[in-house]
Structures are given as structure tokens and as C-alpha cells.
Tab-separated table of C-alpha atoms and ligand atoms in Angstrom:
chain	number	residue	atom	x	y	z
A	1	UNK	CA	75.991	156.487	311.373
A	2	UNK	CA	77.054	158.650	308.910
A	3	UNK	CA	76.168	162.809	310.068
A	4	UNK	CA	75.956	165.091	307.143
A	5	UNK	CA	76.820	168.727	307.518
A	6	UNK	CA	73.951	170.772	308.828
A	7	UNK	CA	74.954	173.997	306.801
A	8	UNK	CA	74.912	171.769	303.339
A	9	UNK	CA	71.119	170.126	304.427
A	10	UNK	CA	69.970	173.705	305.235
A	11	UNK	CA	71.103	175.012	301.687
A	12	UNK	CA	69.532	171.985	300.076
A	13	UNK	CA	66.124	173.002	301.476
A	14	UNK	CA	66.239	175.786	299.084
A	15	UNK	CA	65.679	172.750	296.569
A	16	UNK	CA	62.190	172.207	295.688
A	17	UNK	CA	62.565	168.533	295.749
A	18	UNK	CA	64.748	168.225	298.691
A	19	UNK	CA	63.651	165.537	301.129
A	20	UNK	CA	65.467	165.654	304.127
A	21	UNK	CA	64.698	162.906	305.416
A	22	UNK	CA	64.976	160.444	302.332
A	23	UNK	CA	68.325	161.808	301.198
A	24	UNK	CA	70.017	161.217	304.988
A	25	UNK	CA	68.458	157.577	304.971
A	26	UNK	CA	70.130	157.312	301.207
A	27	UNK	CA	73.153	158.325	302.973
A	28	UNK	CA	73.027	155.173	305.296
A	29	UNK	CA	73.399	152.536	302.618
A	30	UNK	CA	76.341	151.741	300.935
A	31	UNK	CA	76.969	153.138	297.069
A	32	UNK	CA	75.236	151.813	293.691
A	33	UNK	CA	78.187	150.254	291.393
A	34	UNK	CA	77.965	150.554	287.804
A	35	UNK	CA	80.235	149.930	284.643
A	36	UNK	CA	79.664	151.342	281.382
A	37	UNK	CA	80.429	148.445	278.372
A	38	UNK	CA	82.672	148.939	275.382
A	39	UNK	CA	80.491	149.464	272.266
A	40	UNK	CA	82.895	147.997	270.421
A	41	UNK	CA	84.879	145.295	272.054
A	42	UNK	CA	82.252	142.762	272.802
A	43	UNK	CA	82.280	140.728	275.797
A	44	UNK	CA	80.333	138.564	277.984
A	45	UNK	CA	81.242	140.645	281.351
A	46	UNK	CA	77.703	142.362	282.744
A	47	UNK	CA	75.925	141.955	279.338
A	48	UNK	CA	72.488	140.567	281.065
A	49	UNK	CA	72.472	143.534	284.163
A	50	UNK	CA	69.740	145.992	284.678
A	51	UNK	CA	70.936	148.505	282.104
A	52	UNK	CA	70.972	152.305	283.857
A	53	UNK	CA	68.161	154.481	282.405
A	54	UNK	CA	69.911	157.393	280.645
A	55	UNK	CA	72.829	155.456	279.618
A	56	UNK	CA	72.819	152.067	276.563
A	57	UNK	CA	75.696	150.861	277.809
A	58	UNK	CA	75.365	151.306	281.432
A	59	UNK	CA	74.698	148.266	283.818
A	60	UNK	CA	74.466	148.404	287.455
A	61	UNK	CA	76.098	145.864	289.885
A	62	UNK	CA	74.732	143.792	292.244
A	63	UNK	CA	78.221	143.757	293.819
A	64	UNK	CA	81.274	145.639	293.850
A	65	UNK	CA	83.871	142.434	292.601
A	66	UNK	CA	87.695	143.198	292.357
A	67	UNK	CA	87.862	144.696	288.703
A	68	UNK	CA	91.830	143.887	289.143
A	69	UNK	CA	91.021	139.849	288.997
A	70	UNK	CA	89.020	140.902	285.728
A	71	UNK	CA	91.462	140.317	282.207
A	72	UNK	CA	88.169	141.816	280.858
A	73	UNK	CA	88.939	145.074	282.893
A	74	UNK	CA	92.185	145.650	281.875
A	75	UNK	CA	91.402	145.023	277.996
A	76	UNK	CA	88.861	147.848	278.162
A	77	UNK	CA	85.996	145.749	277.720
A	78	UNK	CA	83.934	148.205	280.594
A	79	UNK	CA	84.835	150.793	282.444
A	80	UNK	CA	83.917	151.150	285.948
A	81	UNK	CA	81.690	154.655	286.394
A	82	UNK	CA	79.399	155.966	288.738
A	83	UNK	CA	75.775	155.939	287.040
A	84	UNK	CA	74.308	159.529	287.140
A	85	UNK	CA	77.563	160.773	285.847
A	86	UNK	CA	76.804	158.719	282.471
A	87	UNK	CA	73.827	161.146	281.954
A	88	UNK	CA	76.404	163.130	280.338
A	89	UNK	CA	75.496	159.960	276.958
A	90	UNK	CA	72.118	161.569	277.498
A	91	UNK	CA	72.921	165.087	277.366
A	92	UNK	CA	75.047	164.984	274.078
A	93	UNK	CA	72.733	163.086	272.214
A	94	UNK	CA	70.246	165.930	272.876
A	95	UNK	CA	72.358	168.571	271.956
A	96	UNK	CA	74.331	167.309	269.056
A	97	UNK	CA	72.944	166.792	266.343
A	98	UNK	CA	75.498	165.550	264.376
A	99	UNK	CA	78.636	163.288	265.846
A	100	UNK	CA	81.120	163.840	263.096
A	101	UNK	CA	83.639	166.837	262.354
A	102	UNK	CA	83.362	167.821	266.208
A	103	UNK	CA	86.120	168.994	267.992
A	104	UNK	CA	85.651	168.185	271.374
A	105	UNK	CA	87.569	169.028	274.800
A	106	UNK	CA	87.081	167.290	277.872
A	107	UNK	CA	88.859	169.611	280.143
A	108	UNK	CA	89.693	168.496	283.024
A	109	UNK	CA	89.655	164.596	282.216
A	110	UNK	CA	91.459	162.278	284.478
A	111	UNK	CA	90.865	159.152	285.149
A	112	UNK	CA	88.775	159.215	282.033
A	113	UNK	CA	84.958	158.701	282.762
A	114	UNK	CA	83.568	160.776	280.909
A	115	UNK	CA	85.977	161.023	277.945
A	116	UNK	CA	85.785	157.139	277.157
A	117	UNK	CA	82.513	157.906	277.578
A	118	UNK	CA	82.475	160.974	275.133
A	119	UNK	CA	85.138	158.676	272.934
A	120	UNK	CA	82.127	155.430	272.704
A	121	UNK	CA	80.247	158.366	270.816
A	122	UNK	CA	82.336	160.312	268.388
A	123	UNK	CA	82.500	159.324	265.292
A	124	UNK	CA	86.108	158.562	264.025
A	125	UNK	CA	86.440	162.034	261.845
A	126	UNK	CA	86.060	163.554	265.193
A	127	UNK	CA	88.879	164.224	267.724
A	128	UNK	CA	88.342	164.370	271.988
A	129	UNK	CA	90.895	165.978	273.225
A	130	UNK	CA	91.325	164.680	277.305
A	131	UNK	CA	93.082	166.958	279.628
A	132	UNK	CA	94.115	166.590	282.897
A	133	UNK	CA	96.651	169.628	284.441
A	134	UNK	CA	98.117	167.709	286.932
A	135	UNK	CA	100.597	164.957	285.765
A	136	UNK	CA	100.132	161.977	287.671
A	137	UNK	CA	96.285	161.952	287.018
A	138	UNK	CA	98.018	162.515	283.618
A	139	UNK	CA	99.432	159.253	283.346
A	140	UNK	CA	96.280	157.355	284.895
A	141	UNK	CA	94.650	159.054	281.766
A	142	UNK	CA	96.323	158.024	279.159
A	143	UNK	CA	96.025	154.400	280.383
A	144	UNK	CA	92.969	154.388	280.776
A	145	UNK	CA	92.128	155.991	277.274
A	146	UNK	CA	94.774	153.999	275.436
A	147	UNK	CA	92.477	150.882	276.717
A	148	UNK	CA	89.443	152.096	275.458
A	149	UNK	CA	91.653	152.145	272.216
A	150	UNK	CA	90.295	155.051	270.133
A	151	UNK	CA	92.734	156.922	268.155
A	152	UNK	CA	91.116	159.697	267.752
A	153	UNK	CA	91.212	160.265	271.673
A	154	UNK	CA	94.308	162.515	272.141
A	155	UNK	CA	95.827	163.394	275.526
A	156	UNK	CA	96.938	166.562	276.853
A	157	UNK	CA	98.123	167.477	280.767
A	158	UNK	CA	97.890	171.415	280.283
A	159	UNK	CA	96.559	174.342	282.603
A	160	UNK	CA	93.464	175.219	281.675
A	161	UNK	CA	94.678	178.922	280.894
A	162	UNK	CA	96.802	177.417	277.745
A	163	UNK	CA	93.661	176.869	275.818
A	164	UNK	CA	93.145	180.322	275.348
A	165	UNK	CA	95.580	179.811	272.668
A	166	UNK	CA	93.146	178.056	270.139
A	167	UNK	CA	90.193	180.695	270.197
A	168	UNK	CA	87.059	179.328	268.771
A	169	UNK	CA	88.508	176.115	267.830
A	170	UNK	CA	86.326	173.455	269.921
A	171	UNK	CA	82.824	173.045	269.219
A	172	UNK	CA	82.262	171.522	272.430
A	173	UNK	CA	83.819	171.717	276.064
A	174	UNK	CA	83.238	169.621	279.291
A	175	UNK	CA	84.310	170.963	282.205
A	176	UNK	CA	84.008	167.980	285.124
A	177	UNK	CA	85.186	170.447	287.408
A	178	UNK	CA	87.003	169.994	290.569
A	179	UNK	CA	84.849	170.834	293.424
A	180	UNK	CA	83.807	169.982	297.250
A	181	UNK	CA	82.806	166.280	296.507
A	182	UNK	CA	79.933	166.318	298.555
A	183	UNK	CA	78.332	163.950	295.950
A	184	UNK	CA	80.713	160.799	296.985
A	185	UNK	CA	79.478	161.137	300.582
A	186	UNK	CA	78.372	157.069	299.957
A	187	UNK	CA	81.415	155.858	298.345
A	188	UNK	CA	84.390	157.928	299.331
A	189	UNK	CA	85.178	158.402	303.380
A	190	UNK	CA	87.348	160.988	302.648
A	191	UNK	CA	84.660	163.308	300.877
A	192	UNK	CA	82.911	163.537	304.624
A	193	UNK	CA	86.121	163.887	305.940
A	194	UNK	CA	87.615	166.984	304.308
A	195	UNK	CA	84.511	168.377	303.328
A	196	UNK	CA	84.008	172.402	304.683
A	197	UNK	CA	82.155	175.561	303.675
A	198	UNK	CA	85.462	177.536	303.363
A	199	UNK	CA	86.960	174.405	300.685
A	200	UNK	CA	83.408	174.791	298.903
A	201	UNK	CA	84.065	178.648	298.764
A	202	UNK	CA	87.012	178.111	297.341
A	203	UNK	CA	86.137	175.115	294.495
A	204	UNK	CA	83.396	177.612	293.392
A	205	UNK	CA	85.999	180.328	292.792
A	206	UNK	CA	88.586	178.306	291.063
A	207	UNK	CA	85.288	176.799	288.904
A	208	UNK	CA	85.200	180.058	287.765
A	209	UNK	CA	88.542	180.667	287.035
A	210	UNK	CA	88.738	177.488	285.108
A	211	UNK	CA	85.408	178.477	282.983
A	212	UNK	CA	86.937	182.159	282.329
A	213	UNK	CA	90.210	180.589	281.266
A	214	UNK	CA	89.027	177.897	278.858
A	215	UNK	CA	86.181	180.335	277.185
A	216	UNK	CA	87.570	181.629	274.576
A	217	UNK	CA	88.780	178.223	273.220
A	218	UNK	CA	84.683	177.673	272.724
A	219	UNK	CA	83.441	178.425	269.096
A	220	UNK	CA	80.662	180.228	268.589
A	221	UNK	CA	77.184	178.343	268.638
A	222	UNK	CA	79.521	175.663	270.605
A	223	UNK	CA	78.282	174.132	273.377
A	224	UNK	CA	79.787	174.038	277.206
A	225	UNK	CA	78.790	171.478	279.721
A	226	UNK	CA	79.818	171.579	282.819
A	227	UNK	CA	79.262	169.526	286.276
A	228	UNK	CA	80.114	168.862	289.432
A	229	UNK	CA	79.316	165.953	291.976
A	230	UNK	CA	78.627	168.683	295.006
A	231	UNK	CA	75.828	169.389	296.145
A	232	UNK	CA	76.312	172.992	296.835
A	233	UNK	CA	74.363	175.170	294.884
A	234	UNK	CA	77.694	177.930	295.162
A	235	UNK	CA	79.430	175.279	292.925
A	236	UNK	CA	75.863	174.006	290.359
A	237	UNK	CA	73.239	177.171	290.445
A	238	UNK	CA	75.242	180.120	291.125
A	239	UNK	CA	77.852	179.230	288.482
A	240	UNK	CA	75.693	178.735	286.004
A	241	UNK	CA	74.329	182.220	287.152
A	242	UNK	CA	77.875	183.659	287.265
A	243	UNK	CA	77.714	182.237	283.663
A	244	UNK	CA	75.178	184.124	282.405
A	245	UNK	CA	75.975	187.064	284.021
A	246	UNK	CA	79.786	186.899	282.668
A	247	UNK	CA	79.379	186.016	279.183
A	248	UNK	CA	76.726	185.903	276.174
A	249	UNK	CA	75.535	182.109	276.655
A	250	UNK	CA	72.354	180.491	276.585
A	251	UNK	CA	70.803	177.815	278.898
A	252	UNK	CA	69.983	174.485	277.110
A	253	UNK	CA	66.793	172.590	278.362
A	254	UNK	CA	67.254	168.890	278.226
A	255	UNK	CA	63.980	166.975	277.981
A	256	UNK	CA	64.081	164.330	280.895
A	257	UNK	CA	61.388	161.665	280.982
A	258	UNK	CA	59.849	161.720	284.928
A	259	UNK	CA	60.381	158.119	284.985
A	260	UNK	CA	64.848	158.778	285.487
A	261	UNK	CA	63.707	160.895	288.486
A	262	UNK	CA	66.357	163.120	287.532
A	263	UNK	CA	65.814	166.649	289.578
A	264	UNK	CA	65.150	169.620	286.878
A	265	UNK	CA	66.484	172.792	288.743
A	266	UNK	CA	66.540	176.697	287.395
A	267	UNK	CA	69.376	178.743	288.915
A	268	UNK	CA	67.675	181.842	291.069
A	269	UNK	CA	69.271	184.530	288.748
A	270	UNK	CA	69.585	184.149	285.685
A	271	UNK	CA	66.887	180.647	285.121
A	272	UNK	CA	69.661	178.855	283.590
A	273	UNK	CA	68.587	174.940	283.609
A	274	UNK	CA	70.659	172.424	285.402
A	275	UNK	CA	70.090	168.541	286.393
A	276	UNK	CA	70.270	167.328	289.855
A	277	UNK	CA	70.740	163.683	291.239
A	278	UNK	CA	69.897	162.535	294.652
A	279	UNK	CA	70.813	159.526	295.840
A	280	UNK	CA	67.789	158.951	297.219
A	281	UNK	CA	65.618	159.609	294.009
A	282	UNK	CA	68.168	157.742	291.457
A	283	UNK	CA	69.998	154.951	291.837
A	284	UNK	CA	73.248	156.563	291.641
A	285	UNK	CA	75.313	159.292	293.587
A	286	UNK	CA	75.261	162.480	293.854
A	287	UNK	CA	75.814	164.780	290.446
A	288	UNK	CA	75.032	168.001	288.518
A	289	UNK	CA	75.302	168.318	284.688
A	290	UNK	CA	74.035	171.569	282.691
A	291	UNK	CA	74.470	172.193	279.248
A	292	UNK	CA	74.991	175.523	277.800
A	293	UNK	CA	75.712	177.340	273.825
A	294	UNK	CA	78.111	180.178	273.144
A	295	UNK	CA	76.115	182.611	271.627
A	296	UNK	CA	79.231	185.616	272.305
A	297	UNK	CA	80.861	185.892	268.535
A	298	UNK	CA	84.748	184.451	268.799
A	299	UNK	CA	87.812	184.885	266.167
A	300	UNK	CA	88.694	181.399	265.044
A	301	UNK	CA	92.420	180.607	265.590
A	302	UNK	CA	94.030	180.525	261.499
A	303	UNK	CA	96.122	177.549	260.932
A	304	UNK	CA	98.761	177.812	259.198
A	305	UNK	CA	99.184	176.365	256.020
A	306	UNK	CA	99.468	172.558	255.993
A	307	UNK	CA	101.865	169.904	254.338
A	308	UNK	CA	101.266	166.252	255.290
A	309	UNK	CA	104.514	164.986	256.603
A	310	UNK	CA	102.995	161.014	256.338
A	311	UNK	CA	105.669	159.137	256.109
A	312	UNK	CA	104.947	156.184	252.949
A	313	UNK	CA	108.046	153.919	254.148
A	314	UNK	CA	106.419	153.763	257.605
A	315	UNK	CA	102.965	152.732	256.480
A	316	UNK	CA	104.511	150.004	254.145
A	317	UNK	CA	106.624	148.845	257.801
A	318	UNK	CA	103.466	148.960	260.159
A	319	UNK	CA	100.729	149.105	258.115
A	320	UNK	CA	99.703	145.334	258.741
A	321	UNK	CA	99.020	145.901	262.226
A	322	UNK	CA	95.858	147.964	261.656
A	323	UNK	CA	92.316	147.152	260.052
A	324	UNK	CA	91.471	150.559	258.981
A	325	UNK	CA	93.455	152.301	255.843
A	326	UNK	CA	93.510	155.471	254.702
A	327	UNK	CA	95.711	156.864	257.522
A	328	UNK	CA	98.899	159.389	258.007
A	329	UNK	CA	101.438	157.873	259.753
A	330	UNK	CA	103.673	160.577	261.831
A	331	UNK	CA	106.590	161.190	263.468
A	332	UNK	CA	105.312	162.223	267.473
A	333	UNK	CA	108.408	161.025	269.148
A	334	UNK	CA	112.334	160.123	269.179
A	335	UNK	CA	111.623	156.828	267.811
A	336	UNK	CA	108.071	157.024	268.341
A	337	UNK	CA	105.307	156.919	264.943
A	338	UNK	CA	101.925	157.081	265.586
A	339	UNK	CA	98.421	156.610	262.832
A	340	UNK	CA	95.740	159.195	262.954
A	341	UNK	CA	93.217	159.915	260.622
A	342	UNK	CA	93.929	162.405	257.588
A	343	UNK	CA	91.849	164.964	258.777
A	344	UNK	CA	93.462	165.462	262.396
A	345	UNK	CA	96.820	165.533	261.123
A	346	UNK	CA	96.471	169.070	260.582
A	347	UNK	CA	95.210	169.635	264.166
A	348	UNK	CA	98.703	167.586	264.883
A	349	UNK	CA	100.784	170.025	263.522
A	350	UNK	CA	99.110	172.874	265.489
A	351	UNK	CA	97.932	171.536	268.403
A	352	UNK	CA	102.476	170.794	269.323
A	353	UNK	CA	102.958	174.389	269.181
A	354	UNK	CA	100.832	174.982	271.898
A	355	UNK	CA	99.912	171.919	273.981
A	356	UNK	CA	102.009	169.608	276.027
A	357	UNK	CA	100.655	166.340	273.986
A	358	UNK	CA	101.223	163.049	275.884
A	359	UNK	CA	99.320	161.029	273.442
A	360	UNK	CA	98.267	161.481	269.412
A	361	UNK	CA	96.796	159.162	267.418
A	362	UNK	CA	97.785	155.743	267.370
A	363	UNK	CA	100.892	155.404	268.435
A	364	UNK	CA	102.278	152.080	266.602
A	365	UNK	CA	106.130	151.588	267.667
A	366	UNK	CA	109.167	151.547	265.844
A	367	UNK	CA	111.356	150.391	263.298
A	368	UNK	CA	114.012	147.520	264.358
A	369	UNK	CA	117.110	146.258	263.034
A	370	UNK	CA	114.874	143.232	261.165
A	371	UNK	CA	111.584	143.630	262.176
A	372	UNK	CA	108.641	146.419	263.455
A	373	UNK	CA	108.596	146.819	266.992
A	374	UNK	CA	104.950	147.005	267.785
A	375	UNK	CA	103.543	149.517	270.647
A	376	UNK	CA	101.576	148.091	273.548
A	377	UNK	CA	98.639	150.607	271.961
A	378	UNK	CA	98.157	148.445	268.787
A	379	UNK	CA	97.288	145.655	270.860
A	380	UNK	CA	94.630	146.859	272.786
A	381	UNK	CA	92.968	149.399	269.876
A	382	UNK	CA	89.912	148.948	268.282
A	383	UNK	CA	91.613	149.833	264.610
A	384	UNK	CA	94.051	146.437	265.552
A	385	UNK	CA	94.104	144.511	262.332
A	386	UNK	CA	92.336	140.714	262.315
A	387	UNK	CA	95.041	139.099	260.300
A	388	UNK	CA	98.062	139.404	263.741
A	389	UNK	CA	98.662	136.414	265.339
A	390	UNK	CA	96.227	136.234	268.368
A	391	UNK	CA	97.014	133.343	271.087
A	392	UNK	CA	94.313	132.948	272.984
A	393	UNK	CA	94.542	132.508	276.634
A	394	UNK	CA	92.758	131.444	279.835
A	395	UNK	CA	91.912	133.586	283.294
A	396	UNK	CA	94.664	132.128	285.171
A	397	UNK	CA	97.289	132.617	282.132
A	398	UNK	CA	95.974	136.061	281.249
A	399	UNK	CA	96.420	136.876	284.999
A	400	UNK	CA	100.166	135.775	284.431
A	401	UNK	CA	100.716	137.725	281.505
A	402	UNK	CA	98.873	141.278	283.193
A	403	UNK	CA	101.450	140.166	286.327
A	404	UNK	CA	104.107	139.904	284.128
A	405	UNK	CA	105.246	136.366	285.855
A	406	UNK	CA	105.965	133.136	283.827
A	407	UNK	CA	102.879	132.137	281.920
A	408	UNK	CA	102.559	128.506	281.352
A	409	UNK	CA	102.210	128.740	277.764
A	410	UNK	CA	103.914	127.132	274.608
A	411	UNK	CA	103.678	129.020	271.183
A	412	UNK	CA	105.320	127.244	268.734
A	413	UNK	CA	105.098	129.615	265.896
A	414	UNK	CA	108.142	132.885	266.062
A	415	UNK	CA	107.328	135.980	266.723
A	416	UNK	CA	105.020	138.798	267.460
A	417	UNK	CA	101.719	137.527	268.552
A	418	UNK	CA	98.433	139.547	270.967
A	419	UNK	CA	97.648	138.007	274.052
A	420	UNK	CA	93.814	137.425	273.639
A	421	UNK	CA	91.322	137.010	276.155
A	422	UNK	CA	87.878	136.013	274.898
A	423	UNK	CA	88.587	137.913	272.017
A	424	UNK	CA	89.717	140.811	273.549
A	425	UNK	CA	93.660	142.039	272.666
A	426	UNK	CA	95.375	142.536	276.300
A	427	UNK	CA	99.062	143.242	274.959
A	428	UNK	CA	102.475	141.684	273.280
A	429	UNK	CA	104.532	138.774	273.499
A	430	UNK	CA	107.205	137.414	271.172
A	431	UNK	CA	107.625	133.805	270.801
A	432	UNK	CA	111.599	132.106	270.299
A	433	UNK	CA	110.090	128.622	269.710
A	434	UNK	CA	111.361	127.216	273.187
A	435	UNK	CA	110.365	130.464	275.277
A	436	UNK	CA	108.185	133.566	275.402
A	437	UNK	CA	109.030	137.287	276.080
A	438	UNK	CA	106.365	139.464	277.957
A	439	UNK	CA	106.126	142.692	276.292
A	440	UNK	CA	103.497	144.358	278.578
A	441	UNK	CA	104.855	147.882	279.720
A	442	UNK	CA	105.902	147.826	283.201
A	443	UNK	CA	103.913	150.479	284.653
A	444	UNK	CA	101.251	148.403	283.348
A	445	UNK	CA	101.642	145.617	285.375
A	446	UNK	CA	99.008	144.288	288.365
A	447	UNK	CA	100.843	145.016	291.002
A	448	UNK	CA	98.357	143.047	293.733
A	449	UNK	CA	99.136	140.021	295.338
A	450	UNK	CA	97.163	137.329	293.512
A	451	UNK	CA	96.328	133.625	294.937
A	452	UNK	CA	95.752	130.353	293.998
A	453	UNK	CA	92.179	130.476	293.953
A	454	UNK	CA	91.867	133.906	291.957
A	455	UNK	CA	93.509	132.200	289.085
A	456	UNK	CA	90.003	130.113	288.281
B	1	SAM	N1	86.151	164.268	284.788
B	1	SAM	C1	87.184	162.928	285.287
B	1	SAM	C2	85.667	161.905	284.971
B	1	SAM	O1	84.785	161.469	284.160
B	1	SAM	O2	86.769	160.569	285.114
B	1	SAM	C3	87.025	163.453	286.533
B	1	SAM	C4	87.108	164.702	286.568
B	1	SAM	S1	87.292	165.671	288.815
B	1	SAM	C5	86.134	165.619	289.121
B	1	SAM	C6	88.295	166.714	288.459
B	1	SAM	C7	89.619	166.454	287.787
B	1	SAM	O3	89.975	168.427	287.645
B	1	SAM	C8	90.314	166.043	288.782
B	1	SAM	O4	91.366	165.189	287.731
B	1	SAM	C9	91.287	166.940	289.068
B	1	SAM	O5	92.768	166.411	289.105
B	1	SAM	C10	91.570	168.216	287.934
B	1	SAM	N2	91.432	169.561	288.409
B	1	SAM	C11	92.487	169.903	289.951
B	1	SAM	N3	92.596	171.288	289.907
B	1	SAM	C12	92.264	171.708	288.322
B	1	SAM	C13	92.456	173.280	287.805
B	1	SAM	N4	92.984	174.190	288.292
B	1	SAM	N5	92.486	173.205	286.311
B	1	SAM	C14	91.829	172.287	286.009
B	1	SAM	N6	91.425	170.548	286.498
B	1	SAM	C15	91.747	170.520	287.714
């Protein structure tokens, strides 16, 4: 039997809708499993499952499969995300009147749940910066964002303080803050073992520090979304109170249908609106979210004079890889070229002066002696050209490709082919007629043992 910290329960009695008995009973049950479907990469996977009420693409699963064994997962057909946190979609739909021409920062983004959700909502003219300060986690974020396949989602790895060098730059900032994690007690054994009042205090101070650091980067009238997976008022309502006392900011009320069973709360001092998810009321885990609008006058960073560095030769060599036209082709690293929306080139020139950009635009690959060597991410991109050579594979072949094992596959036509599973790109092979070379990057390889029964 799971025993929850009494001091936390005592604090939750301050919330009118809190019901100790049913809350404790819900913690004796397993966590709910859910996925969010990709809006563009269509796959049959989970389409018919029960929908998460507040998210069009959210689906509940009746059991937790081994996602690693599903090639559609590797292709980015869906993202495994906790259902309550998909409520971010509902909040953004209410607070954003237009999803075009926005600059959005997801400050604490790894492994990428909120970022893939935001990317699915934004128009291609908008730019999403997915940031993760911890380097090892940033590489997981980069992999997940690459799998999701949008060229207007870029990945950075910076301390929140660094963003103060970009005053008034962002229209929206999402801070899904590191927290004490009590909302995940059902999902993660360690969250319960490691929980302490001292850690809640520490997290609360860190959350204030993170918010203060990133505050200058939000433009006047810009939206701040603050979220945690903690039940502790010190990390939720009290942070809203702190924000309202410290800055010129106003709370935004979200209209939530009663049928959602989301608990609307008001912060004790400043009367700011917040939304709580309790696992005995919703089909999901513990979560807190609030949206606020910056009212403070903010000077906006003036961009230096802009001159495009788009390389026409690269466009000729690699343009065939993409569906979209009207793109710029820029050198984003040694021997590396990326395509991006022309309106984002000035952003790229500016941001690389201040941030550590791990990924900007869609990396296309590099020019070889005789031919273009396509980058892995082209195969996963929603912009990959329909005219590329696609080779359809079955599940066994797909998993062998993803494990970088010998594939039982003959491709008589020489050259580059995208390995395609149920119409979804997985990566590149190059056929030499009598054999094929697997170009899946080594660090993307499935490491899990797969038995004969799993191939089917
Ligand atoms: N938004 C993510 C998602 O939906 O998949 C989950 C984010 S998780 C709740 C919080 C993230 O903040 C972690 O990835 C953690 O590494 C990062 N983090 C830890 N300390 C931080 C700090 N001092 N400043 C900013 N981010 C931090």
C-alpha cells in the first residue's frame, strides 16, 4: 500500500475540492497511460481509442505496450504523454487568438512533451525555441523534436538567465518548472521516496529564480504559462502570488467545462487563477497550470541589420529533398546545411550570438564528392518531399533497421531510399544493388533485446 506524506495531505485540506479519501484511494491504483497523436503524420495507431477530453489528439490506452517495439513510435506518429499535461493545448487555444508569427519559448523542455504539443499547434510562420539546460536531457529533447519533424522548432541548451539577453523577444513563454514531483507519485516510485518538505521549499525558491531570470525575455502583453506536476501550494498558488507581487502581470481565467473535473483554484493573496488536476477526479496524474499576461512596459531587443546568407547552390543541390518551397538554405555548422522559413533567418542570425543552438531549422545534410548526403532528420520531417525514393518495410524489417541489424531486404534500384513503415519515414538506406547500407545514426539505435516473437 502506498503511504503518502501526511504533511502534504494536511496542506491539501486548504483546497475546498480536495477529498482525502478518494485521493488516497486513487494512489493505490496504477497510473493512466496516454499518447498524443501527431496531427500530420497519420498512422492507424490508437486512432480509435478513447479521447482525452481537453486534447483533440490525446488518446487513453487500456494497457502500456512496449513502445520501443513499435516502429510508428520511432517515426514520431505519436508521443507518449501524461494526459493531464495535455491541458496545455486547451489553455493555449484560449489565450492565443492567432498562432501565426509568434515566437514561443518552452524554457524547461526536456524530454519534449509540451514542446511537441506546442509545435503541433503553431503555424509554420511561428518559431518555437525548446530549451533544456541539462545537456544530457537536451540531447533527448533534440531527438524527440527531430522525430516530431517540424523545421520551425529549434533546440537550445541554456541557463534561464541567458534569455535575459533577449529582452521582449518572446510572445509566449512556457515554464514547466522542475518541481518536487508529487503529481507523479503513481507513475514514478522515486518521486515518493525522494519527496520531502525541504525539497518542496528548495523547488519553490528555484521556480522563483527561473521565472525572474526569464521574465525580461517576455514582451509586453506576452503570455506566461506556468506549470508543475506538484501538489504543493508553495510550488503552485504561492508562486502565482509571488509573480503578481513581484511583477506587473495579470492572471488569465480559462473557461473549463465542469465535465472535465479540473479543479479551479484562486491564489490566497493576489487572487490569481490556477487549474489543478487530481487523479481521483480526472483520468490523469497530478498537474497544475496557470496563464498570465505581462503588463509591464518592456524594451524590445533591436535586431542588427539583416542580410540573408541563403546559399543558392545548396538550394539546387538539396532542394529536391523537401516538399516546401520558398525556404532559405543556410550553413548552420561545419559541413552542415539547414533549411528554414525565410522569416526565421534573422532570428537565427540573432540567436546564435546569444544561445547555444543545438538545432536550428531542418538539417539537410552535406554535399559529398558526387552526390548530396541526406541528413537523418529529412526522413522524419513533415516537409520531406513525396518524390523521394521510399521503400516500404514490414515490422520485422523496420525493427531490424532501427536496431541496425542485417535487414532481409533487397532494393534493386541503386541510391538513397527512405525506409517507410506504414507510410511513415524512419531513416535512410543506400542501396548498392547487391547490398544496402543503413544510415540510421548510431545513437538512435534501439538497444533493447528483441526476441523472435517481437518481430511479428
Ligand atoms: N516540459 C517537459 C515535458 O513536457 O516533457 C518536462 C519538464 S520537467 C518538469 C522540468 C525540466 O526542467 C527538466 O527537464 C529539468 O532538467 C529542467 N531543469 C532543471 N533545473 C533547471 C533550472 N535550474 N532551470 C531550468 N530548467 C531546469
